Coordinates of C-alpha atoms and ligand atoms in Angstrom, one line a residue:
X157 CA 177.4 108.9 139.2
X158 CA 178.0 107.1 142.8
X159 CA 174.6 108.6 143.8
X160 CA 172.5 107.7 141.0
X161 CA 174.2 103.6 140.9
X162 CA 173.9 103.3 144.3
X163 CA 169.9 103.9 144.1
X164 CA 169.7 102.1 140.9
X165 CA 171.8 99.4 142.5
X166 CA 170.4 99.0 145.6
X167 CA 168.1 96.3 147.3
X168 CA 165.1 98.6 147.3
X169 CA 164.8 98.6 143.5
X170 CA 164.9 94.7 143.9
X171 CA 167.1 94.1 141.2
X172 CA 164.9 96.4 138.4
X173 CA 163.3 93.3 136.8
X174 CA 160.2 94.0 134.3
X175 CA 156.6 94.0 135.1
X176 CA 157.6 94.2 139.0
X177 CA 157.8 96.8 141.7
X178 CA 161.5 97.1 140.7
X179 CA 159.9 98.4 137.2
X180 CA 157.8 101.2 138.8
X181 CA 160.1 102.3 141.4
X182 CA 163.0 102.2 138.6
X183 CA 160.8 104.2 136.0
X184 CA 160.0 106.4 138.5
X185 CA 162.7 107.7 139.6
X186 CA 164.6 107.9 135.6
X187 CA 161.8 110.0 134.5
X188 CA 161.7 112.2 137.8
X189 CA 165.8 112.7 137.7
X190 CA 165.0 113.4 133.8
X191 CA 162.3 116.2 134.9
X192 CA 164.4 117.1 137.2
X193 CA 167.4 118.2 135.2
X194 CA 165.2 119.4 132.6
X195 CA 164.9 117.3 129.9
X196 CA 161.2 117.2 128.3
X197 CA 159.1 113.7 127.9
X198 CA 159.3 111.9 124.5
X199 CA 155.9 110.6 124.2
X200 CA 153.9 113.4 123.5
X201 CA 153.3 114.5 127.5
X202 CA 154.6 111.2 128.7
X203 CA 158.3 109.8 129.9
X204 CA 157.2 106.5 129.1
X205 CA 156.5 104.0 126.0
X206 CA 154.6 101.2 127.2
X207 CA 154.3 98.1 125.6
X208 CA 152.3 94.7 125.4
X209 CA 154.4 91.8 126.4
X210 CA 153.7 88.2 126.7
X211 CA 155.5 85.5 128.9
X212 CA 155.0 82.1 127.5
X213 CA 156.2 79.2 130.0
X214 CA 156.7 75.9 128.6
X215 CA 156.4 72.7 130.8
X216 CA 159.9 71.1 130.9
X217 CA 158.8 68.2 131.0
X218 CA 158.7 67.6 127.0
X219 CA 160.6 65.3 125.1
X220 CA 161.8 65.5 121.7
X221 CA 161.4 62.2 119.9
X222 CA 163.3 61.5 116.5
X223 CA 161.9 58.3 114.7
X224 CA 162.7 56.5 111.4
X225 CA 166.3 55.8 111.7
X226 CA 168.1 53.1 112.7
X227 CA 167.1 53.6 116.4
X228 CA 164.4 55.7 118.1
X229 CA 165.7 58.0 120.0
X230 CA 163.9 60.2 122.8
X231 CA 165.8 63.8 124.1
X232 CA 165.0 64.6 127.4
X233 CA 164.6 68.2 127.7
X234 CA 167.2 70.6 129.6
X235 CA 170.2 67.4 129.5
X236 CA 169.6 66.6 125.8
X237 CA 167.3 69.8 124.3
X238 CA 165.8 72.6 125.5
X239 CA 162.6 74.3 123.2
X240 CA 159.9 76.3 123.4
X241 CA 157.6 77.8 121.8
X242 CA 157.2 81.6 120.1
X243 CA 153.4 81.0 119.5
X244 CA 150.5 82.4 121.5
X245 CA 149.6 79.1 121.6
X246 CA 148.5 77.1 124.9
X247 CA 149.4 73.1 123.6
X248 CA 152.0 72.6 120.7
X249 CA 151.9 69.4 118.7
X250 CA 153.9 68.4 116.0
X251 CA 154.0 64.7 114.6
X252 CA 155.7 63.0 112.6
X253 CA 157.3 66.1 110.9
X254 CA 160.5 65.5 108.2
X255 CA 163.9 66.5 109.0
X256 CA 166.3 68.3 106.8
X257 CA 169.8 69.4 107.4
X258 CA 170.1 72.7 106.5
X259 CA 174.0 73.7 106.9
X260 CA 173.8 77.2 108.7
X261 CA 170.7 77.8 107.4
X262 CA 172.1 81.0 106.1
X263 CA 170.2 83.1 103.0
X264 CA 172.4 85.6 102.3
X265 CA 172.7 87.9 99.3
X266 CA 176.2 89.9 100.0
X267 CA 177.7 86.8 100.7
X268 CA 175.7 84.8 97.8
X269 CA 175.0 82.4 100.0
X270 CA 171.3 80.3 100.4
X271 CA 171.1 76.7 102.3
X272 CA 167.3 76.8 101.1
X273 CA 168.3 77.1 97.6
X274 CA 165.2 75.1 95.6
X275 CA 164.3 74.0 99.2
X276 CA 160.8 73.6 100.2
X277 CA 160.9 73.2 104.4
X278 CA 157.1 73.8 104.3
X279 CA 156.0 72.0 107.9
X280 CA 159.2 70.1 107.7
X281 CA 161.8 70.4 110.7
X282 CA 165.1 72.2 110.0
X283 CA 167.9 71.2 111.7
X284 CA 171.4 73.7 112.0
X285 CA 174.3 74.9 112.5
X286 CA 175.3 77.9 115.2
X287 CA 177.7 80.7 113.7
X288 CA 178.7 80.9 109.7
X289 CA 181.0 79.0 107.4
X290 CA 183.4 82.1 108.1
X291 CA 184.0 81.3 111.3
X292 CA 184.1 76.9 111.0
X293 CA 186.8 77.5 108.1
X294 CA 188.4 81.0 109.5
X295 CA 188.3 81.3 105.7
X296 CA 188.1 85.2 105.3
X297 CA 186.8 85.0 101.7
X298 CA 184.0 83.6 103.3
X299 CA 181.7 85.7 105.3
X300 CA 184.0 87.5 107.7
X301 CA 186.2 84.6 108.9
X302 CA 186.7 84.2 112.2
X303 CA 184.1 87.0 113.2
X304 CA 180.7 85.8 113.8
X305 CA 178.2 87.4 110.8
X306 CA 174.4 88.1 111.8
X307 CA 174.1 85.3 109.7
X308 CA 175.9 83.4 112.4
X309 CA 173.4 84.2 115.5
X310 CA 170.9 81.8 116.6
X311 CA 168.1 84.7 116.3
X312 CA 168.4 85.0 113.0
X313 CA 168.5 81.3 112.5
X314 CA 164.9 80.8 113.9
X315 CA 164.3 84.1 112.2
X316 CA 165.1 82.7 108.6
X317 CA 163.7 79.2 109.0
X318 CA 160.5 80.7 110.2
X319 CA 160.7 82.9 107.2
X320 CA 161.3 79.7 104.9
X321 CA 158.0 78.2 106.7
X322 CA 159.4 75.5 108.7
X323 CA 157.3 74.0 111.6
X324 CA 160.7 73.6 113.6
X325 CA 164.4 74.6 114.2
X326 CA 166.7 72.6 116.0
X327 CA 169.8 74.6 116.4
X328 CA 173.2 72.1 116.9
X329 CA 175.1 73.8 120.4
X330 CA 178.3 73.9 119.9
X331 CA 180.3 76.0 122.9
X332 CA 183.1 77.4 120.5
X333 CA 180.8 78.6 117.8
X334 CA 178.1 79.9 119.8
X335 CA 180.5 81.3 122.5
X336 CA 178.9 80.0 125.9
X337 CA 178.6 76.5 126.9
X338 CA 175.0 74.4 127.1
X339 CA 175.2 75.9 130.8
X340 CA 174.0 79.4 129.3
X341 CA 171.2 77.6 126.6
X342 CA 170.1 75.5 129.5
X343 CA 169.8 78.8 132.1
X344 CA 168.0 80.9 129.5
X345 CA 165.8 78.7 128.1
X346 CA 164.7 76.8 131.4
X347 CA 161.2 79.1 132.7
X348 CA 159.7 81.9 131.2
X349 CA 160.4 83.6 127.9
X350 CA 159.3 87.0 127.3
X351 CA 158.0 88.6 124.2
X352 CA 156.5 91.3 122.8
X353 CA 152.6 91.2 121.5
X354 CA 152.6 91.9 117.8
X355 CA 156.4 90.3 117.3
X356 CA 156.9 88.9 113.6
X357 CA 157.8 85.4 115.7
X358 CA 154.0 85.8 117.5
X359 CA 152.8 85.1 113.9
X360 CA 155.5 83.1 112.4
X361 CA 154.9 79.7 111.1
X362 CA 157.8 78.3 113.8
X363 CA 156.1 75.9 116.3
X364 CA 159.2 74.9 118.2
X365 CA 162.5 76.8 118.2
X366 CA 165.0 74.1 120.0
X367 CA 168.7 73.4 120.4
X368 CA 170.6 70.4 120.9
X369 CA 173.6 69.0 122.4
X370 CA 176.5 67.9 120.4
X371 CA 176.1 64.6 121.8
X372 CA 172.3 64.6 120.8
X373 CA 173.2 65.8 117.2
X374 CA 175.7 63.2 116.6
X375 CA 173.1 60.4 118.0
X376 CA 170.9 61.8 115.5
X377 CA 173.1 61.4 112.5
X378 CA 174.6 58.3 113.6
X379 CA 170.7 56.9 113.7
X380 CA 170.5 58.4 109.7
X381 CA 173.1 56.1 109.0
X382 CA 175.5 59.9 108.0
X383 CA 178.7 60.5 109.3
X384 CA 178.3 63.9 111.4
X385 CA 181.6 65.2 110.8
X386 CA 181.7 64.8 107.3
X387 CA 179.0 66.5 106.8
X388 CA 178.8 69.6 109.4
X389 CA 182.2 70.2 107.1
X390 CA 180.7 69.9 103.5
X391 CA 177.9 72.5 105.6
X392 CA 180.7 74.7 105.2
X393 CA 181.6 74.8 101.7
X394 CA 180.4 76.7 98.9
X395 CA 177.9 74.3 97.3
X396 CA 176.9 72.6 100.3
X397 CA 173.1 70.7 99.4
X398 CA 171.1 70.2 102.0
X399 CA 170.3 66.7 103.2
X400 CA 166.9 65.2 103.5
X401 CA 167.8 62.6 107.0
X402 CA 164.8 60.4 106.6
X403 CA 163.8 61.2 110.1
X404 CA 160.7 62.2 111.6
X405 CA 160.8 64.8 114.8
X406 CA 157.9 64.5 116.9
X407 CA 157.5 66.3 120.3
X408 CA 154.0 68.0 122.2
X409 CA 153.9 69.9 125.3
X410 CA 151.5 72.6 127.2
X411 CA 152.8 76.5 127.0
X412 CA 151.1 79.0 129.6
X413 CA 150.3 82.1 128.2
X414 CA 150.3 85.1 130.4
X415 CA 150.2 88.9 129.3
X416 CA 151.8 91.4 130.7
X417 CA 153.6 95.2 130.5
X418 CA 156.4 96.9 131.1
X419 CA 158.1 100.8 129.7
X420 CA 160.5 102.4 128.0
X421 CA 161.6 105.8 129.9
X422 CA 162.3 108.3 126.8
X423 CA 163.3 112.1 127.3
X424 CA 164.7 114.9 124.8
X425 CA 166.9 117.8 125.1
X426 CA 165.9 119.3 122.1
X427 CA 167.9 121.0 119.4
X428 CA 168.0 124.4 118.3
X429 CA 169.2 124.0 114.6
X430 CA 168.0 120.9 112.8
X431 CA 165.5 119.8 115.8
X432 CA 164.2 117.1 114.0
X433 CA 166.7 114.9 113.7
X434 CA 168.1 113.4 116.5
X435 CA 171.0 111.4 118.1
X436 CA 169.9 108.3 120.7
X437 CA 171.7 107.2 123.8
X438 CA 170.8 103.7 124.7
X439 CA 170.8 101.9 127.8
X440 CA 168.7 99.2 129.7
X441 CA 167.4 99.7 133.1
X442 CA 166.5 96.4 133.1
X443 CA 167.6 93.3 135.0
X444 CA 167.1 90.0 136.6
X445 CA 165.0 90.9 139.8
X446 CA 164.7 88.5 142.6
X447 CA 165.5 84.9 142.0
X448 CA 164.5 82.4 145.1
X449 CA 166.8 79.9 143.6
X450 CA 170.1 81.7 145.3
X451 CA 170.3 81.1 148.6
X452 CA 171.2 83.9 151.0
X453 CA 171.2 87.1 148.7
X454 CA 168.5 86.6 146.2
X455 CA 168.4 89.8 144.9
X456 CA 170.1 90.3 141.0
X457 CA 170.8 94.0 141.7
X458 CA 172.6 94.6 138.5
X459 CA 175.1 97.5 139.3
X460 CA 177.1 97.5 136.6
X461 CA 175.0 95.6 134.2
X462 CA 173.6 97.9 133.8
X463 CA 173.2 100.4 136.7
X464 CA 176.4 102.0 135.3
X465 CA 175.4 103.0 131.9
X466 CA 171.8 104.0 133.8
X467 CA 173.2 106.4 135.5
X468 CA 175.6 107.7 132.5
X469 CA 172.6 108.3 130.7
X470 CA 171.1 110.8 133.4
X471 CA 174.8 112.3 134.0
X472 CA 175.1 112.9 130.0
X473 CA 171.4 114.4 129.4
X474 CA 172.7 116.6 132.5
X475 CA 175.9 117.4 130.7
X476 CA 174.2 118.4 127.8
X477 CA 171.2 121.1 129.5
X478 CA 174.7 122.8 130.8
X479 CA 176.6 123.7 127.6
X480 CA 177.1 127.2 127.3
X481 CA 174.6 126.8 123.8
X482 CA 172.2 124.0 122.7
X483 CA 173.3 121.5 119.9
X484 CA 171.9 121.2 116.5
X485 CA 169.8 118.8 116.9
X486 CA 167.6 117.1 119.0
X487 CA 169.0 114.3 121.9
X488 CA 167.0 111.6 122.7
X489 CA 167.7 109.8 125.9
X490 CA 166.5 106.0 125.9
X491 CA 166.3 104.3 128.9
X492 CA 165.4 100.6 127.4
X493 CA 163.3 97.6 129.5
X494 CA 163.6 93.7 128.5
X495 CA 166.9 93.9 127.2
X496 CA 167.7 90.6 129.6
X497 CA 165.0 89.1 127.7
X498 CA 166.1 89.4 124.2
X499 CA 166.5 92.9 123.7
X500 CA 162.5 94.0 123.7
X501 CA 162.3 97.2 124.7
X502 CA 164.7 98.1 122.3
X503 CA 163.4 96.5 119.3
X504 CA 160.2 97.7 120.6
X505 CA 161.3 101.8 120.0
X506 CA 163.0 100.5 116.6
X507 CA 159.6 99.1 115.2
X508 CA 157.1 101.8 117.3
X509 CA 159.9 104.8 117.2
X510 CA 159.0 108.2 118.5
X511 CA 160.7 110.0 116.1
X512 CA 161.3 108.8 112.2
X513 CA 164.0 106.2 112.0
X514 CA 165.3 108.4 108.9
X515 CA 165.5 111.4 110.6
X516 CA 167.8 109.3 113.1
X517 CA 171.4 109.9 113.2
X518 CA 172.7 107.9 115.0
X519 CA 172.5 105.3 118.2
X520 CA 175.3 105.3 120.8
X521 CA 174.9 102.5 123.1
X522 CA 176.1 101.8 126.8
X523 CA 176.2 98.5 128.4
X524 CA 178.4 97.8 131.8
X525 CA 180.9 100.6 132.4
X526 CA 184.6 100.4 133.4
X527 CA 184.8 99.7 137.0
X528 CA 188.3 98.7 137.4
X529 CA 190.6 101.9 135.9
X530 CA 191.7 104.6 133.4
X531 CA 192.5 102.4 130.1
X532 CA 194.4 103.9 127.1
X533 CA 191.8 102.7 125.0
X534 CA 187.9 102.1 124.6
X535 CA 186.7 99.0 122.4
X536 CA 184.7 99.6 119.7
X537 CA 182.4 96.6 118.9
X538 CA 181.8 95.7 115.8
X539 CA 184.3 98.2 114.4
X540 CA 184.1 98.6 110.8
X541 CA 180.6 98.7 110.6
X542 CA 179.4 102.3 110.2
X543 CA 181.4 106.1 109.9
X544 CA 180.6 106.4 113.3
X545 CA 183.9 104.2 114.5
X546 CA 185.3 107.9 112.7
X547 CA 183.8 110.2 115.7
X548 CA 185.0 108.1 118.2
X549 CA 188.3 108.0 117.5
X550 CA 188.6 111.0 117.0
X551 CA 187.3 111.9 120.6
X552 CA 189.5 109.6 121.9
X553 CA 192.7 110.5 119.8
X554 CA 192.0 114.3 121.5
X555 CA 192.4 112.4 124.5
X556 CA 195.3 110.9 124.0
X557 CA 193.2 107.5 124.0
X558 CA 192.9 104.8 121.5
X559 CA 190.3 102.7 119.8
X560 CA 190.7 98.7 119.7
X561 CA 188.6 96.2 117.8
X562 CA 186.3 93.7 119.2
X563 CA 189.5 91.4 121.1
X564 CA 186.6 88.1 120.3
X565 CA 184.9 89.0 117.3
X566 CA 183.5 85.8 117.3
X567 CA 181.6 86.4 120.6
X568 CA 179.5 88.3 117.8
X569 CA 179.1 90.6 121.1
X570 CA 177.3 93.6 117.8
X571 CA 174.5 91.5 118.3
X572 CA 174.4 91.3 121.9
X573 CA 173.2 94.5 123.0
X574 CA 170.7 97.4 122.2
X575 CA 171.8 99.0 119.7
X576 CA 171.7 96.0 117.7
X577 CA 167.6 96.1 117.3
X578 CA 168.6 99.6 115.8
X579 CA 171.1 98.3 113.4
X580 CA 168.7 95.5 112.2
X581 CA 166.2 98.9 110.9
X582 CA 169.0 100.4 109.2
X583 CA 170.0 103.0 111.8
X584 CA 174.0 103.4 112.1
X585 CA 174.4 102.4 115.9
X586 CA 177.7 102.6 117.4
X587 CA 178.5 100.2 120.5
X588 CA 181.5 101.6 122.5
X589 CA 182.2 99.7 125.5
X590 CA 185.6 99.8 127.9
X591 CA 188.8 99.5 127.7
X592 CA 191.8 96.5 127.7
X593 CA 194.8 98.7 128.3
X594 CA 194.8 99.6 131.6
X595 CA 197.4 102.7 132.3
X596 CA 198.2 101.4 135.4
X597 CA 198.7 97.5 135.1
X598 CA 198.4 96.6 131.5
X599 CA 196.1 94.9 129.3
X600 CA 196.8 91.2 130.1
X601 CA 195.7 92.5 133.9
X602 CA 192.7 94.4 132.9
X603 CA 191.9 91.2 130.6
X604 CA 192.4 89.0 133.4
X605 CA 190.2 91.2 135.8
X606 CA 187.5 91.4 133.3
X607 CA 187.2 87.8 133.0
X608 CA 187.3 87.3 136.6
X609 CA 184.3 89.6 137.4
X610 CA 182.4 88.2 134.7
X611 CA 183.3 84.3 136.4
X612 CA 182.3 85.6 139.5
X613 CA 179.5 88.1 139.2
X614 CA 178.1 88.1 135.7
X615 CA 174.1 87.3 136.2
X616 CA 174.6 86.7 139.8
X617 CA 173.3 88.2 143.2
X618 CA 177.1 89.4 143.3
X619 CA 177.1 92.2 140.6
X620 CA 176.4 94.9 143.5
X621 CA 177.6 98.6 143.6
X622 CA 180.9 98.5 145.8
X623 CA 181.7 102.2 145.9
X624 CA 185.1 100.8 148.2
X625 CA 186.4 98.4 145.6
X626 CA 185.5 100.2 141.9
X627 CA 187.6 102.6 140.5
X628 CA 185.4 105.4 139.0
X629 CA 188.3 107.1 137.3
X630 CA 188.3 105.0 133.8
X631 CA 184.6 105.1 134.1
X632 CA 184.5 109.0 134.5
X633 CA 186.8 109.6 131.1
X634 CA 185.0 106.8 129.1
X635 CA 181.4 109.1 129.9
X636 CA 183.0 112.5 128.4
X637 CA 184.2 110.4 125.5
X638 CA 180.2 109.1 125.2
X639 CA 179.2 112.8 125.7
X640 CA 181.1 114.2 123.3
X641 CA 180.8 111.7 120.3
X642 CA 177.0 112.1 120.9
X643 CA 177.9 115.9 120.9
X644 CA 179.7 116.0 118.0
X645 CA 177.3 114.2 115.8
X646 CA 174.9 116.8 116.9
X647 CA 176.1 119.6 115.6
X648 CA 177.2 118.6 111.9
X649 CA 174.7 118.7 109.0
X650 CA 175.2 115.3 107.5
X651 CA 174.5 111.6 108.4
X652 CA 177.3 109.0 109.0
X653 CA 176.6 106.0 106.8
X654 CA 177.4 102.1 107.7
X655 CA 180.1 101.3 105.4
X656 CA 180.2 99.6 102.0
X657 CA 179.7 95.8 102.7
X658 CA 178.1 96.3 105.9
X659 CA 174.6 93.9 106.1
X660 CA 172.9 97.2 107.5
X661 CA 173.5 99.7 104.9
X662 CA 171.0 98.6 102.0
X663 CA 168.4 99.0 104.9
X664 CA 169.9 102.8 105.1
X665 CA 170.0 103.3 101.9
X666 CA 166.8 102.3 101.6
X667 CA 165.1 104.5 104.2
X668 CA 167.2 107.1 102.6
X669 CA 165.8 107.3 99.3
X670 CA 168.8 106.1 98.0
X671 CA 169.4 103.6 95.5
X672 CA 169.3 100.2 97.3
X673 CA 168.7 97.2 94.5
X674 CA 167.3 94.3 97.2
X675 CA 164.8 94.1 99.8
X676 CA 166.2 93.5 103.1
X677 CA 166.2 89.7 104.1
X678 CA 166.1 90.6 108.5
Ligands
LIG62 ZN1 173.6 94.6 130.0

């Protein structure tokens, strides 16, 4: 493990970003250490699964105008707004376009719930909320309370509006209910914006996908003449209507198209029983590269995000070409690109999979190891989702280990990583990530050292590999407990559903040929 972060991790691979040098020295060496050990290429003769990407680059300098109120008001972009474009499209112009308040802008069947009930948005400009009337109310008749729904993520807001055939979504910030302050919106929406060529959004109706400041948002509504408050509450009540504001969005500024490329690294240690089906381990290689904006150490080398579950990948494929026999079935070992720039390479496989999706088991996900400890326990997020939460307690209960939820559900951290993009296509995808209970010093310690490393190092020329200060040892125990889940699943004849209510399991049940009575709405 120290060998293969400190290469992954070190200035040389310049901080693994996509479409760089740090791609082809990064790629390189996963698919050699893959031959290496043994493991054959996924592709047909091939390690890699190249895809089409576009960067699209919006000049800042845009500004949203909203006219026909009581006051014109103009947004200046990265203060007031930020927005861009999904479009392949090198000028973006909209005039004059209605505005409608939307609610959440939520179309939900399981939760028989639709803000564009009757609603025509054609061309019009939709306006939202972030999160879902679960978590404004922590009403847990409605949606899942406190716990941030899909329905609650700003993808799927642009998603559904685009889907609805707005021209635009404005998306209201608000730091509890989306989790991060404007900071983060600001910092991932300021330069380029990667994504991939034949994308639903590439030929989606959506012109602009923005968000706004609270402070913007309530200008807005003051300038209708509507009290905000009043009405982001009725937004989350059953029968909410939504509300037509009389006000016109206009905004137009250049995008610069570019195209580009970049690779998944896919092996297989194949089965010897039911050799079809097969069992994925997900991680990203991928991270921020060089940025010239820090000063000093410029390089975002990414050591435990996500060096660490890198190298776990290799060590687990290596675990596995050493059992005494071969599994069942087959093991696929993803090593996933662009997942810092909206989990592409990911979705990518899930749409353009090298195997059939139904002859998938399962996905089992790793994203920042445990540098700091043995813990008691391993955090399964988004537990409840899928029979896979089963396996790994089970694992863990052998070793005298626990499972916890999610400790911030409302982080909606499910749809933060890559085993989302499988989850979204139907296939049961189980994200275990580390521990809280620290054997040694407790869980309000191993909380408080958590949040500390993610103040001081998360997306920052500081997340480097320091062999001196980690402790591998909770690291070490949470890999076996990823080896043998994987292992486990791959040697039993049948395939672990998501669990009744889940928003994933129609899609299952669906590919499964079994009765599903709705077509998907993702
Ligand atoms: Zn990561």
């Amino acid at each position: 493990m120290k060998n293969r972060i400190s290469v992954l991790a070190s200035d040389d691979f310049l901080g693994r970003a996509p479409s760089t040098e740090g791609e082809e020295k990064t790629i390189s060496y996963l698919a050699e250490q893959f031959k290496q050990i043994g493991l054959k290429p996924a592709n047909k003769d091939s390690y890699f699964q190249g895809m089409s990407l576009m960067k699209l680059t919006a000049d800042a300098s845009m500004k949203l105008d909203i006219s026909g109120g009581e006051s014109n008001i103009s947004l200046k972009f990265s203060d007031d707004f930020i927005g861009g474009t999904p479009q392949i499209s090198e000028l973006v112009q909209i005039n004059n376009s209605d505005i409608v308040f939307v609610g959440y802008g939520i179309n939900s069947p399981e939760n028989r719930w639709n803000d564009y009930d009757g609603l025509d948005v054609k061309g019009k400009t939709v306006l939202l909320l972030v999160n879902d009337p679960g978590y404004a109310t922590s009403d847990t008749n409605l949606f899942n309370g406190k716990a941030m729904t899909i329905y609650g993520r700003w993808t799927y807001k642009f998603d559904e509006a685009a889907r609805q055939g707005a021209s635009a979504a404005i998306i209201i910030h608000e730091t509890g209910a989306a989790a991060y302050p404007w900071a983060v919106v600001q910092n991932s929406w300021s330069g380029s914006q990667f994504y991939l060529v034949d994308n639903d959004l590439s030929r989606s109706n959506l012109q602009l996908q923005s968000w706004v400041t609270t402070e913007s948002a309530q200008k807005i509504f003051e300038s209708a003449g509507l009290d905000y408050n009043q009405i982001i509450t009725s937004a989350a009540k059953r029968g909410f209507k939504p509300v037509n504001m009389n006000l016109k969005a206009s905004i137009q500024f250049k995008n610069q198209v570019e195209y580009t490329k970049s690779n998944n690294v896919a092996a297989v240690w194949p089965g010897t029983g039911q050799s079809d089906e097969y069992i994925i381990y997900t991680a990203h290689w991928d991270h921020f590269g060089v940025n010239p904006a820090f000063k000093g150490d410029s390089i975002l080398n990414g050591a435990v995000d996500n060096a660490t579950g890198t190298a776990a990948l290799i060590e687990i494929a290596e675990a596995f070409t050493k059992l005494p026999e071969n599994q069942n079935r087959s093991i696929l070992f993803l090593a996933v690109t662009c997942e810092e720039q909206g989990l592409l390479g990911s979705k990518f496989y899930a749409e353009n999979p090298l195997f059939p999706l139904n002859k998938t088991v399962a996905v089992i996900n790793m994203d920042a190891l445990n540098i700091s400890g043995k813990t008691k326990d391993m955090t399964i997020i988004g537990f409840g989702n899928s029979k896979l939460d089963d396996y790994a307690v089970a694992v863990l209960n052998k070793y005298k280990r626990y499972a916890n939820p999610d400790p911030t559900p409302e982080k909606g951290s499910y749809f933060r990583s890559d085993h989302f993009s499988f989850a979204k296509k139907g296939v049961p995808s189980l994200y275990l990530s580390k521990g809280i209970d620290d054997v040694e010093h407790g869980e309000k310690w191993a909380l408080a050292e958590s949040e500390k490393w993610v103040m001081a190092n998360y997306h920052k020329p500081t997340d480097n590999y320091e062999p001196d200060k980690w402790n591998f040892n909770g690291m070490i125990e949470d890999i076996k407990v990823y080896f043998e889940v994987g292992y486990n699943l791959s040697i039993i004849r049948e395939f672990p559903d998501w669990n009744a209510g889940s928003p994933f399991k129609s899609i299952r049940d669906q590919m499964m040929n079994k009765n599903a009575n709705r077509k998907t709405v993702f």
